[in-house]
Coordinates of C-alpha atoms and ligand atoms in Angstrom, one line a residue:
X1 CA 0.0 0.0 0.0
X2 CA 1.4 3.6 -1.1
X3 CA 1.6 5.5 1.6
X4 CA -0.1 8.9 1.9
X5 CA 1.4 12.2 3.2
X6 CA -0.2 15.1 4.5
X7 CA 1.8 17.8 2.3
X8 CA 0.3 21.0 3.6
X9 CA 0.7 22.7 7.1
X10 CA -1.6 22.1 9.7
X11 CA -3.2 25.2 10.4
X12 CA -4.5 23.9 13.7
X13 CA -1.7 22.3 15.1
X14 CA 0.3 25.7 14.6
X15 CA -2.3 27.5 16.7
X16 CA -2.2 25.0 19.1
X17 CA 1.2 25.2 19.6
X18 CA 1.1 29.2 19.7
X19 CA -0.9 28.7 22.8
X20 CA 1.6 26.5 24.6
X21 CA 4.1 29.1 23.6
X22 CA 2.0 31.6 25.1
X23 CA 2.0 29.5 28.6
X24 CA 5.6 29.1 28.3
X25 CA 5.9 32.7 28.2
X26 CA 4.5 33.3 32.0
X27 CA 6.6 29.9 32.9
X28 CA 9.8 31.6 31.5
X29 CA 8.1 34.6 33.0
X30 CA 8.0 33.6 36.9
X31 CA 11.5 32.1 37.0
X32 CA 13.1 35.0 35.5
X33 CA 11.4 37.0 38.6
X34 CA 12.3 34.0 40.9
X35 CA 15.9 34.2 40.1
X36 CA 16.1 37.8 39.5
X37 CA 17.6 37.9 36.2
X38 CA 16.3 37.3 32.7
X39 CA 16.8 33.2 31.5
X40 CA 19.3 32.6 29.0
X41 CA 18.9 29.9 26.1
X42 CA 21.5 28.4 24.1
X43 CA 21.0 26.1 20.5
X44 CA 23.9 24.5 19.6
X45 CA 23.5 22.8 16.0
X46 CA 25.4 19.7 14.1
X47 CA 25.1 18.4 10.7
X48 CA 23.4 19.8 7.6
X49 CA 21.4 23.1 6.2
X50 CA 17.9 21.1 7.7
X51 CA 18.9 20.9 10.7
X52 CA 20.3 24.7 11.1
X53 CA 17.0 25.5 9.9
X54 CA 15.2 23.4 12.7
X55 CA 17.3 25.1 14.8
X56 CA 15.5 28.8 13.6
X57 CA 12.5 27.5 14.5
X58 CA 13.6 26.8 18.0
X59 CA 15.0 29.4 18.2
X60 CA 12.7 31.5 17.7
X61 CA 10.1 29.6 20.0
X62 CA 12.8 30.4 22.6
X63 CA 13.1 34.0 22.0
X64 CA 9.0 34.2 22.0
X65 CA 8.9 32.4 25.5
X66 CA 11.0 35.6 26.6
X67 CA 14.6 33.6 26.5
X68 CA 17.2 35.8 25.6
X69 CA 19.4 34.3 23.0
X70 CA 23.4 33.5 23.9
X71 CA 26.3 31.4 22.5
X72 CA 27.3 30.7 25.9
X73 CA 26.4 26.7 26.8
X74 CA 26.7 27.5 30.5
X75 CA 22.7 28.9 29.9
X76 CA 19.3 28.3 31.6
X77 CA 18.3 26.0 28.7
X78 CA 20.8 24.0 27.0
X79 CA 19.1 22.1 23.5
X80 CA 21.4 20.5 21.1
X81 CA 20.3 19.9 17.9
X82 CA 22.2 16.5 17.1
X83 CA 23.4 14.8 13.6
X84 CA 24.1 11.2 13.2
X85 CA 25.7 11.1 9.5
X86 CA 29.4 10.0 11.2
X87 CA 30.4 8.3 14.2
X88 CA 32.4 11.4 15.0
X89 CA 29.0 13.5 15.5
X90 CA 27.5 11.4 18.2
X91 CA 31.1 11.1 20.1
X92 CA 30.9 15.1 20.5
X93 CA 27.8 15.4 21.2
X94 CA 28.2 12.9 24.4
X95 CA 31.7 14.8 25.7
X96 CA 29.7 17.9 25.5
X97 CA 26.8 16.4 27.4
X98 CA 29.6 15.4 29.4
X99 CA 31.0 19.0 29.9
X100 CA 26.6 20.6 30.6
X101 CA 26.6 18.0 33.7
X102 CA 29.6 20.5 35.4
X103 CA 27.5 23.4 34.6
X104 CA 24.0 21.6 35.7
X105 CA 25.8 21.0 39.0
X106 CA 26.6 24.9 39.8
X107 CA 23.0 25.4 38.5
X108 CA 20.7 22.7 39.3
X109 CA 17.4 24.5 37.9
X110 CA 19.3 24.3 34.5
X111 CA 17.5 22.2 31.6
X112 CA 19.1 20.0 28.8
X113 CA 17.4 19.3 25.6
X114 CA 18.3 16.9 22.9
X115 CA 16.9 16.7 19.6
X116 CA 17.8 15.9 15.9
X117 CA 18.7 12.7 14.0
X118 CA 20.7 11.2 16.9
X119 CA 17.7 11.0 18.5
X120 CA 15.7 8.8 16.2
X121 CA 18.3 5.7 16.6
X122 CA 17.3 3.7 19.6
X123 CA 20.3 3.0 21.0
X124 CA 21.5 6.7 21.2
X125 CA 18.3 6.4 23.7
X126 CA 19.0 4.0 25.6
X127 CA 22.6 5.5 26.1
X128 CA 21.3 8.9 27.2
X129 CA 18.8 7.0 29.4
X130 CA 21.4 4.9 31.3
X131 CA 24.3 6.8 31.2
X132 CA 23.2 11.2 31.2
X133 CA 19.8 11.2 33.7
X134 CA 20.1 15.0 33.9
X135 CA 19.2 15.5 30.7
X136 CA 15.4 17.1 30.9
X137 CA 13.8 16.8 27.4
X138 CA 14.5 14.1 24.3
X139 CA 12.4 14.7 21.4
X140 CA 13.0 14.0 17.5
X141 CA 12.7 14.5 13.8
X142 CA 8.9 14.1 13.2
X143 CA 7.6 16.1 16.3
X144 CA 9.8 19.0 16.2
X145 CA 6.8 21.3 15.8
X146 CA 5.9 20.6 19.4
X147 CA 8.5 21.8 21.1
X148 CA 6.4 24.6 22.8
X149 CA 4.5 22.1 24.0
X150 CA 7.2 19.7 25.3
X151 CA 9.3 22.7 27.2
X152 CA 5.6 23.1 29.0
X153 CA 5.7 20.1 30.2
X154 CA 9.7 19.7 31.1
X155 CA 9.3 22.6 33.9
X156 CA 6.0 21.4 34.7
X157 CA 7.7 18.0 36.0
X158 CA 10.9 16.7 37.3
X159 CA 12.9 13.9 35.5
X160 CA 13.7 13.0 32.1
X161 CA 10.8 13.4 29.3
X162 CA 11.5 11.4 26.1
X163 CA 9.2 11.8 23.2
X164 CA 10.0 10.1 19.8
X165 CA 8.0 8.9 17.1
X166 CA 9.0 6.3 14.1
X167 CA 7.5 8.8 11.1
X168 CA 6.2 11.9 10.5
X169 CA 2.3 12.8 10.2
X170 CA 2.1 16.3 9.7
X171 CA 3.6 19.2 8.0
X172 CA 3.8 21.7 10.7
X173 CA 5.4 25.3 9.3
X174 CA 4.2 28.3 10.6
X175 CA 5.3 29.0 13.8
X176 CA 7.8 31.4 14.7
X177 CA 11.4 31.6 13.0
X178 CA 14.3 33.8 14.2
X179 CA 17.0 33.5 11.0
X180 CA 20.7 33.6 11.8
X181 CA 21.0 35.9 8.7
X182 CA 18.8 38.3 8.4
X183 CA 19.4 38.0 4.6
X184 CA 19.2 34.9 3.8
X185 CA 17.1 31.7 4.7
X186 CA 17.2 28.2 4.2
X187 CA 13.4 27.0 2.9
X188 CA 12.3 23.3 3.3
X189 CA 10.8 21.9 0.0
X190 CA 10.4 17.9 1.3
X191 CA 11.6 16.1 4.0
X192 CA 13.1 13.3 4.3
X193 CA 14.5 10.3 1.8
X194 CA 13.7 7.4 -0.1
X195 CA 17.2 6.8 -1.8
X196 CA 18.9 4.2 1.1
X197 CA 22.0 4.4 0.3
X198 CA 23.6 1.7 1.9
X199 CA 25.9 3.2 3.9
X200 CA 23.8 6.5 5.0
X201 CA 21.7 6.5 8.4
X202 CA 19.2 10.0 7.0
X203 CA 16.1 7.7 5.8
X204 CA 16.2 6.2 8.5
X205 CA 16.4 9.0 11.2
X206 CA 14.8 11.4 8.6
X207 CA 11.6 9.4 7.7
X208 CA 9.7 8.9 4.0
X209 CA 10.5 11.4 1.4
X210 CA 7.8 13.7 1.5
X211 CA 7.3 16.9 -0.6
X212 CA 5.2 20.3 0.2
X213 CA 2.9 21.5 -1.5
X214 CA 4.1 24.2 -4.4
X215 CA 2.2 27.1 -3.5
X216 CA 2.7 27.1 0.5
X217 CA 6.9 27.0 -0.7
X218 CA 6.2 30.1 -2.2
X219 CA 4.0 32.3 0.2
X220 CA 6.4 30.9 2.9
X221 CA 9.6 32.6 0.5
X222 CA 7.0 35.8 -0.3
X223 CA 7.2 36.5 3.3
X224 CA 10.4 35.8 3.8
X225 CA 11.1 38.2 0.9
X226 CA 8.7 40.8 2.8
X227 CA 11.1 40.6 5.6
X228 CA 14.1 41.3 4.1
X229 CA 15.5 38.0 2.8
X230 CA 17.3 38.5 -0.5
X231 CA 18.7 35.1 -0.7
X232 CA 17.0 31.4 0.0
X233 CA 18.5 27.7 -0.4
X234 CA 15.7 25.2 -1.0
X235 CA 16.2 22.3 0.7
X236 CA 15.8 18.5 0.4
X237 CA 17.7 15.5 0.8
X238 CA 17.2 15.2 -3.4
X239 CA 15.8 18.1 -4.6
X240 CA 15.4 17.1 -8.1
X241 CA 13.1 14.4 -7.2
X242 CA 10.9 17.2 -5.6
X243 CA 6.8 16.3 -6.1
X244 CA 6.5 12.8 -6.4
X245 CA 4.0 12.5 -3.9
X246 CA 2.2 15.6 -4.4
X247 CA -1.0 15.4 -7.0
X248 CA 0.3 18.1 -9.3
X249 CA 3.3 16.5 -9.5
X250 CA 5.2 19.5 -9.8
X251 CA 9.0 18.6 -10.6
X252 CA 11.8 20.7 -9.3
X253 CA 12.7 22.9 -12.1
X254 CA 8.8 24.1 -12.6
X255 CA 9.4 24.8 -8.8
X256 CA 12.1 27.0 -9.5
X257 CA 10.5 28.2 -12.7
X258 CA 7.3 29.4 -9.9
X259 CA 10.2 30.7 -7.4
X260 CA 12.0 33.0 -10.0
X261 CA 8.9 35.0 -10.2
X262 CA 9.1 36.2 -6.3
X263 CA 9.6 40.1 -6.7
X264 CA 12.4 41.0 -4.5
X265 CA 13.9 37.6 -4.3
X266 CA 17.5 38.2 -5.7
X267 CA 19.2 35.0 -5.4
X268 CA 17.9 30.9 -5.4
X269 CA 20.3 28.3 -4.1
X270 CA 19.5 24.7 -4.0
X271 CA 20.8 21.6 -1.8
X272 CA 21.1 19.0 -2.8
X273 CA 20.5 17.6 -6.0
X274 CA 21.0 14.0 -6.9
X275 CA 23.0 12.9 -10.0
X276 CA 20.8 10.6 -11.9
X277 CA 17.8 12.7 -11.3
X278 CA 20.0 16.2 -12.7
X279 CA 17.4 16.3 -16.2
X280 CA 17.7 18.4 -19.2
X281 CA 15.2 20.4 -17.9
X282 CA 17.6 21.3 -15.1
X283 CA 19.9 22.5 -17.3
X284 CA 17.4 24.3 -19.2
X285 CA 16.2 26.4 -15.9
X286 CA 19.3 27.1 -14.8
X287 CA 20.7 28.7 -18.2
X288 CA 17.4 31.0 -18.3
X289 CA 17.2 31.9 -14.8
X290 CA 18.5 35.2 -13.7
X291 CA 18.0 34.2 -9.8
X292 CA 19.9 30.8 -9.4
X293 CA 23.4 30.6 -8.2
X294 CA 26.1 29.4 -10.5
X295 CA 26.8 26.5 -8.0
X296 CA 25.6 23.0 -8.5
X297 CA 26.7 20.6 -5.4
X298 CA 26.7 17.0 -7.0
X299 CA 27.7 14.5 -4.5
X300 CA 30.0 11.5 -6.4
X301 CA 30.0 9.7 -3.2
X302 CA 32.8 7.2 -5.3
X303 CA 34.1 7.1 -8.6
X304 CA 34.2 3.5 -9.2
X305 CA 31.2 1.7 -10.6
X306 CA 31.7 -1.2 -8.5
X307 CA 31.5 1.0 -5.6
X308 CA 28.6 3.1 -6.4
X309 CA 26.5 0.1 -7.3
X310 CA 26.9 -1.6 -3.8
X311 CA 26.6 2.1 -2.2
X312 CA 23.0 1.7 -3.9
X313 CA 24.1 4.8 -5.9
X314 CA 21.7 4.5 -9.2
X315 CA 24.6 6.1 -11.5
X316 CA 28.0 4.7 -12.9
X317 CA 31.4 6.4 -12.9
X318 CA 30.5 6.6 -16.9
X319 CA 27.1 8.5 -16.1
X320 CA 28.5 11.0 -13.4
X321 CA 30.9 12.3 -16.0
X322 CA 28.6 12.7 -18.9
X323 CA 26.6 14.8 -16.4
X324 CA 29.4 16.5 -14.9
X325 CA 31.0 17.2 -18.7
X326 CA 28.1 18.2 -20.1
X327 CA 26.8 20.6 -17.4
X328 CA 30.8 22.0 -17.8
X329 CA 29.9 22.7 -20.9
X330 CA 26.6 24.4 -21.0
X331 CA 26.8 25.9 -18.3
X332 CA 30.3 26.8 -18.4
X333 CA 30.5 29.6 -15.4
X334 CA 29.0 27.3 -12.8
X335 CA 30.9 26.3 -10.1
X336 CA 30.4 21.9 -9.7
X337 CA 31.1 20.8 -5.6
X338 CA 31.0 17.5 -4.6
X339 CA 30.9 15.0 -1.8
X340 CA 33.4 12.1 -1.7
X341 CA 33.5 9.1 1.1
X342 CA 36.6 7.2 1.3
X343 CA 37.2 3.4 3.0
X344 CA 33.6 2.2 1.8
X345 CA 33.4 -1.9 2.5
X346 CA 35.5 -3.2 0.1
X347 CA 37.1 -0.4 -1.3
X348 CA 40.7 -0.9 -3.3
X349 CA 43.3 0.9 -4.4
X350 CA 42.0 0.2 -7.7
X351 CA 38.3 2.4 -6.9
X352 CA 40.6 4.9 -5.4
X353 CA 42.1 5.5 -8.5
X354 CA 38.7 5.6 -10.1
X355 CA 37.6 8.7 -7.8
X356 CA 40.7 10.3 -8.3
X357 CA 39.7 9.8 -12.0
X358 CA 36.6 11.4 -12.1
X359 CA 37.9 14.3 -9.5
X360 CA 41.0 15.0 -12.3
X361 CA 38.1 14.9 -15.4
X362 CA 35.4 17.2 -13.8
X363 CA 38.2 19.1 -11.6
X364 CA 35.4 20.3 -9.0
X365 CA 35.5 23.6 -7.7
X366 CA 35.2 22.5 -4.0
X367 CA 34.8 18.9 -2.4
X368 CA 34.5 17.3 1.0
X369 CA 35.7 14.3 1.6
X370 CA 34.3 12.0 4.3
X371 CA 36.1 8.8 5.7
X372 CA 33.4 6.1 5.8
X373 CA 31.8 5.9 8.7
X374 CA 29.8 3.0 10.3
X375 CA 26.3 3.6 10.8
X376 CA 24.5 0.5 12.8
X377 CA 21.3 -0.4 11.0
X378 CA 22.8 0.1 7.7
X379 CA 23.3 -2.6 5.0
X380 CA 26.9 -1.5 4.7
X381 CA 27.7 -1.9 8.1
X382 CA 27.0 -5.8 7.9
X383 CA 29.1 -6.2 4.9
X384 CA 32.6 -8.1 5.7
X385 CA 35.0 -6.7 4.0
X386 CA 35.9 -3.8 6.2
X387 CA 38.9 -1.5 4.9
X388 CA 42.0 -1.5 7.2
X389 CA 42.5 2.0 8.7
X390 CA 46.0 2.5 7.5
X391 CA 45.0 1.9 4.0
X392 CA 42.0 4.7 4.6
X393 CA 44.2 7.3 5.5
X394 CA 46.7 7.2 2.7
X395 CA 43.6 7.0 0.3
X396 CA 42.4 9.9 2.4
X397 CA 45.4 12.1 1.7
X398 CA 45.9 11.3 -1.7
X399 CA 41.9 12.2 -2.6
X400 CA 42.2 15.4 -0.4
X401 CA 45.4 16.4 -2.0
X402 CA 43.8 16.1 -5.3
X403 CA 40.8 17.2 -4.6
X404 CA 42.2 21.1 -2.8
X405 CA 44.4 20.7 -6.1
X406 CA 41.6 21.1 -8.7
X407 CA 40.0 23.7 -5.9
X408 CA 42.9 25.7 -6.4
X409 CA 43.2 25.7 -9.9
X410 CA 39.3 26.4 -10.5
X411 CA 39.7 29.7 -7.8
X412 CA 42.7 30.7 -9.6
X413 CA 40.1 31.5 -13.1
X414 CA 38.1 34.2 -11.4
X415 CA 41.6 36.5 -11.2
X416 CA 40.6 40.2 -12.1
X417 CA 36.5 39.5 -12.9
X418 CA 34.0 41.8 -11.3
X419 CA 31.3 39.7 -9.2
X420 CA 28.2 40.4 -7.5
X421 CA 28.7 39.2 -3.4
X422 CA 26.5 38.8 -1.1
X423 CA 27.9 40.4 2.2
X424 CA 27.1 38.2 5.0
X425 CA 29.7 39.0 8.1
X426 CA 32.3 41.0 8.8
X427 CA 35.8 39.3 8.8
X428 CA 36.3 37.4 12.1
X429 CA 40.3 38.0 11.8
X430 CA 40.5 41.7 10.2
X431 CA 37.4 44.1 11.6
X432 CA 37.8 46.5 8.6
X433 CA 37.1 43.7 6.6
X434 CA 34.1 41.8 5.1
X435 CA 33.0 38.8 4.1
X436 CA 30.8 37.7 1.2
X437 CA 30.0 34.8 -1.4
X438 CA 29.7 34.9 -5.2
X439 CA 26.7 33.5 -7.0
X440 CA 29.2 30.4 -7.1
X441 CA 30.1 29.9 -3.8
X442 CA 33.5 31.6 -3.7
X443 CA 34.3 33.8 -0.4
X444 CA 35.5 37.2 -0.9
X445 CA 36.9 39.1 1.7
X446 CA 37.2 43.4 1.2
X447 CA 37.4 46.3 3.0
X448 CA 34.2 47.6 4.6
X449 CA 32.1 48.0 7.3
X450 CA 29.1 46.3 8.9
X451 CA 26.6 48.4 7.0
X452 CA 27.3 46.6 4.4
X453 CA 25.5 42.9 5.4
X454 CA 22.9 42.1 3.8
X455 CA 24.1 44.0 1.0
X456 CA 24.9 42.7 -3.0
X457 CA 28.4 44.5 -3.8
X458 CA 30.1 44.7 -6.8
X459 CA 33.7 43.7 -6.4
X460 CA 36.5 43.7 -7.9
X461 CA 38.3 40.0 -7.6
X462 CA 42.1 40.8 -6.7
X463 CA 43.9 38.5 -5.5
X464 CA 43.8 35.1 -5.3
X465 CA 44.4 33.4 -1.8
X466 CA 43.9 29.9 -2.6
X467 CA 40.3 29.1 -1.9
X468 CA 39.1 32.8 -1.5
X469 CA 39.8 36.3 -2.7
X470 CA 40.7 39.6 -1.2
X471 CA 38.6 41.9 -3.7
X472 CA 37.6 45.6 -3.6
X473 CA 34.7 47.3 -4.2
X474 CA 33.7 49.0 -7.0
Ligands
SAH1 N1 21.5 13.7 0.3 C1 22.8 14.0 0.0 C2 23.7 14.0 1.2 C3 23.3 13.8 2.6 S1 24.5 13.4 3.8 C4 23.3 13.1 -1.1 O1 22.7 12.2 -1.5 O2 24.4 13.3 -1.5 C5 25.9 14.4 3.4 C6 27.1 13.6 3.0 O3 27.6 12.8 4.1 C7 26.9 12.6 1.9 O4 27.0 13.1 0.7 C8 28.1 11.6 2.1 O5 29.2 12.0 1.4 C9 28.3 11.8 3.6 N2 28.0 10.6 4.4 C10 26.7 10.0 4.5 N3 26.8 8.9 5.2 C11 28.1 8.7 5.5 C12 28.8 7.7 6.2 N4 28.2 6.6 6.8 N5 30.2 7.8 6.3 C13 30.8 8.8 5.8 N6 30.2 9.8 5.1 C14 28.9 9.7 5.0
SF4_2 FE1 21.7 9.5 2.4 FE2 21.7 8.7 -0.1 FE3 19.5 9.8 0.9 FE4 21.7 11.3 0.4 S1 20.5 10.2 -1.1 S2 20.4 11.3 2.2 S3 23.4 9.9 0.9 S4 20.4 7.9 1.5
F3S3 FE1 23.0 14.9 9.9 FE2 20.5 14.6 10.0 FE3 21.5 16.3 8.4 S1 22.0 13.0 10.1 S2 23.5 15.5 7.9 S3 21.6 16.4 10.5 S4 19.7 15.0 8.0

């Protein structure tokens, strides 16, 4: 039986939530005049654009309750927004929980909140269960939207509540959002993934792919627009499979055909699209647009056949550099990123020479490269042949030699071009500095001040610094 998603937002659920904000408010309220000083509230986010955009929507349920908003963990309300793509993630996330027990212990009306994809694995649980009792809340993927409603109930109680649920049921989008850049804003388009990659842990901890509906993507980017937002990055797990379960079945570039129109909208980024899925059509939207970015972010994954097919990857190397040659050539200004994982089961020299292959043909403007990392409940991490960890970290080397190479070299092009940049900071090294991105990615840094962010400059590419430019403006 298909299985079918709600793929609009639940106008009711939103104002129920409002109203547990609302109650949260006097909660937040009565401490603050208990302890004589207003409650601080700290986010602390891991992993990928989604879940820095969860993390806007906290935060700015937070800020509504009357929290005042610092970086500073040692706060009245700790949440940590947790990935589980890499082992690594969940080992940092448990030395920091590690480090909020000290600070819990100088103030024991503190409370610790955990949420994200760590949460959705079972045994990440059971390990906060047994081994970190002072943390307060535990909630997950599918039921972010009731936070309000969970902090409620943490202060109304002592002890740890844990709240996770296997899927999602509802699309749940309009409650309040305070955006780290004014700016710019990341925009969810679906949820979710259906691709199982064998060695990735997201459809599991992420749920069914699910789209949203067309026309509530827009009106959610029209008031974003309203509010001063200039640039937005649709997101997805694969975007260009965007609207299979919708009944228009509206595919992704007729999306950003519909998101072009916004008035005021200046620039449309995307992430991420999936190889095999990367149409003509694409193409075609992306050569008339005026709004998208000149960055496409490809993930390769591996560049050997072999590899990609038991990765579940539906492309060969062959496939992924027709794509990757032919959108070089028609679309010959956009910058091509990439993701690369090395020490997949079973990997050989032999497949490492294949990536470094395909890395040397397409020469990507940027790539990260990820050492495999073993995700329990994955097919790959049954499979036997495990790669020794020696071998892994001269294939390592070698593939992030090559790979800043190429990087290099494609920065090295834009030597003395006038660009457009988006001015999102200043610099965190030189204050009479700032610090912007080109349509394709590139980081410019030039003198200025902070009245510039938020601003589209036209600079003057200088000087070449490796991966980034020192530029003036024009
Ligand atoms: N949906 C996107 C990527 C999501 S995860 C895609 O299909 O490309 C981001 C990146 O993390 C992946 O591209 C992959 O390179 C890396 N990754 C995922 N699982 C991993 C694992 N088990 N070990 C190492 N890297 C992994
Ligand atoms: Fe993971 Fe593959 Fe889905 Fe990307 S497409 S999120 S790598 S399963
Ligand atoms: Fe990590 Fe979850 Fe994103 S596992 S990469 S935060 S979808």
């Amino acid at each position: 039986m298909r299985e079918v998603f709600e793929t609009k937002t639940d106008k009711e659920e939103v104002a129920r939530q409002l109203r547990f904000i609302e109650e949260g408010k006097q909660i937040v309220l009565n401490y603050s005049e208990q302890e004589g000083h207003p409650l601080t509230a700290c986010v602390v986010t891991f992993g990928c654009q989604m879940n820095a955009r969860d993390s806007e929507k906290i935060t700015g349920i937070l800020a509504n309750m009357g929290f005042h908003m610092t970086e500073s963990e040692e706060a009245d309300f700790v949440l940590y927004n947790t990935c589980s793509v890499r082992d690594n993630a969940n080992q940092k996330v448990y030395g920091k929980l590690g480090v909020l027990n000290t600070y819990k212990k100088r103030n024991p009306n503190m409370k610790i909140a955990l949420c994200g994809c760590m949460t959705q694995e079972e045994s990440v649980v059971e390990k906060i269960q047994n081994s970190y009792p002072f943390v307060d809340l535990v909630f997950g993927t599918h039921n972010l939207y009731k936070f309000p409603e969970y902090f409620v109930y943490m202060m109304k109680r002592d002890g740890m509540f844990i709240d996770i649920w296997e899927s999602a049921t509802k699309i749940v989008e309009d409650l309040p959002v305070i955006r780290k850049y004014p700016f710019k804003s990341g925009v969810n388009i679906m949820f979710g993934c259906d691709k199982f990659c064998t060695y990735c842990i997201v459809p599991y901890v992420r749920g069914r792919e699910r789209s949203r509906e067309p026309e509530e993507i827009i009106c959610e980017i029209e008031k974003l627009v309203s509010d001063g937002v200039k640039e937005v990055m649709l997101l997805g797990q694969n975007v260009n499979s965007y609207g299979k379960n919708l009944e228009s079945k509206t595919k992704f570039p007729e999306l950003l055909r519909m998101v072009e129109k916004i008035d005021g909208l200046e620039r449309i980024r995307f992430m991420t699209p999936y190889p095999s899925d990367f149409d003509d059509d694409m193409i075609a939207v992306m050569k008339e647009s005026k709004k998208i970015c000149k960055h496409i972010h490809l993930p390769l994954q591996s560049g050997s056949s072999r590899i990609l097919k038991r990765m579940n990857r539906r492309y060969t190397k062959e496939e992924f550099l027709d794509l990757a040659l032919k959108l070089r050539r028609e679309l010959p200004d956009v910058a091509i990123t990439t993701d690369i994982i090395v020490g997949f089961p079973g990997e050989t020299k032999e497949d490492i020479d294949e990536t470094l292959d395909v890395i040397r043909k397409v020469c990507f403007d940027n790539a990260f490269t990820f050492i495999y990392s073993k995700r329990t409940g994955t097919p790959a991490a049954s499979m036997p042949d495990q790669v020794a960890e020696e071998n892994i970290k001269v294939w390592f080397d070698e593939v992030l030699a090559l790979v800043q190479n190429c990087a290099k070299e494609r920065t090295a092009l834009l030597q003395g071009q006038i660009a457009d940049v988006l001015v999102e900071d200043v610099n965190s090294h030189d204050a009479s500095l700032v610090t912007g991105r080109m349509s394709n990615n590139t980081l410019v840094h030039f003198p200025g001040d902070k009245s510039l962010i938020g601003e589209i400059v036209t600079v003057k590419l200088e000087e070449c610094k490796g991966f980034y430019y020192l530029g003036k403006q024009l």
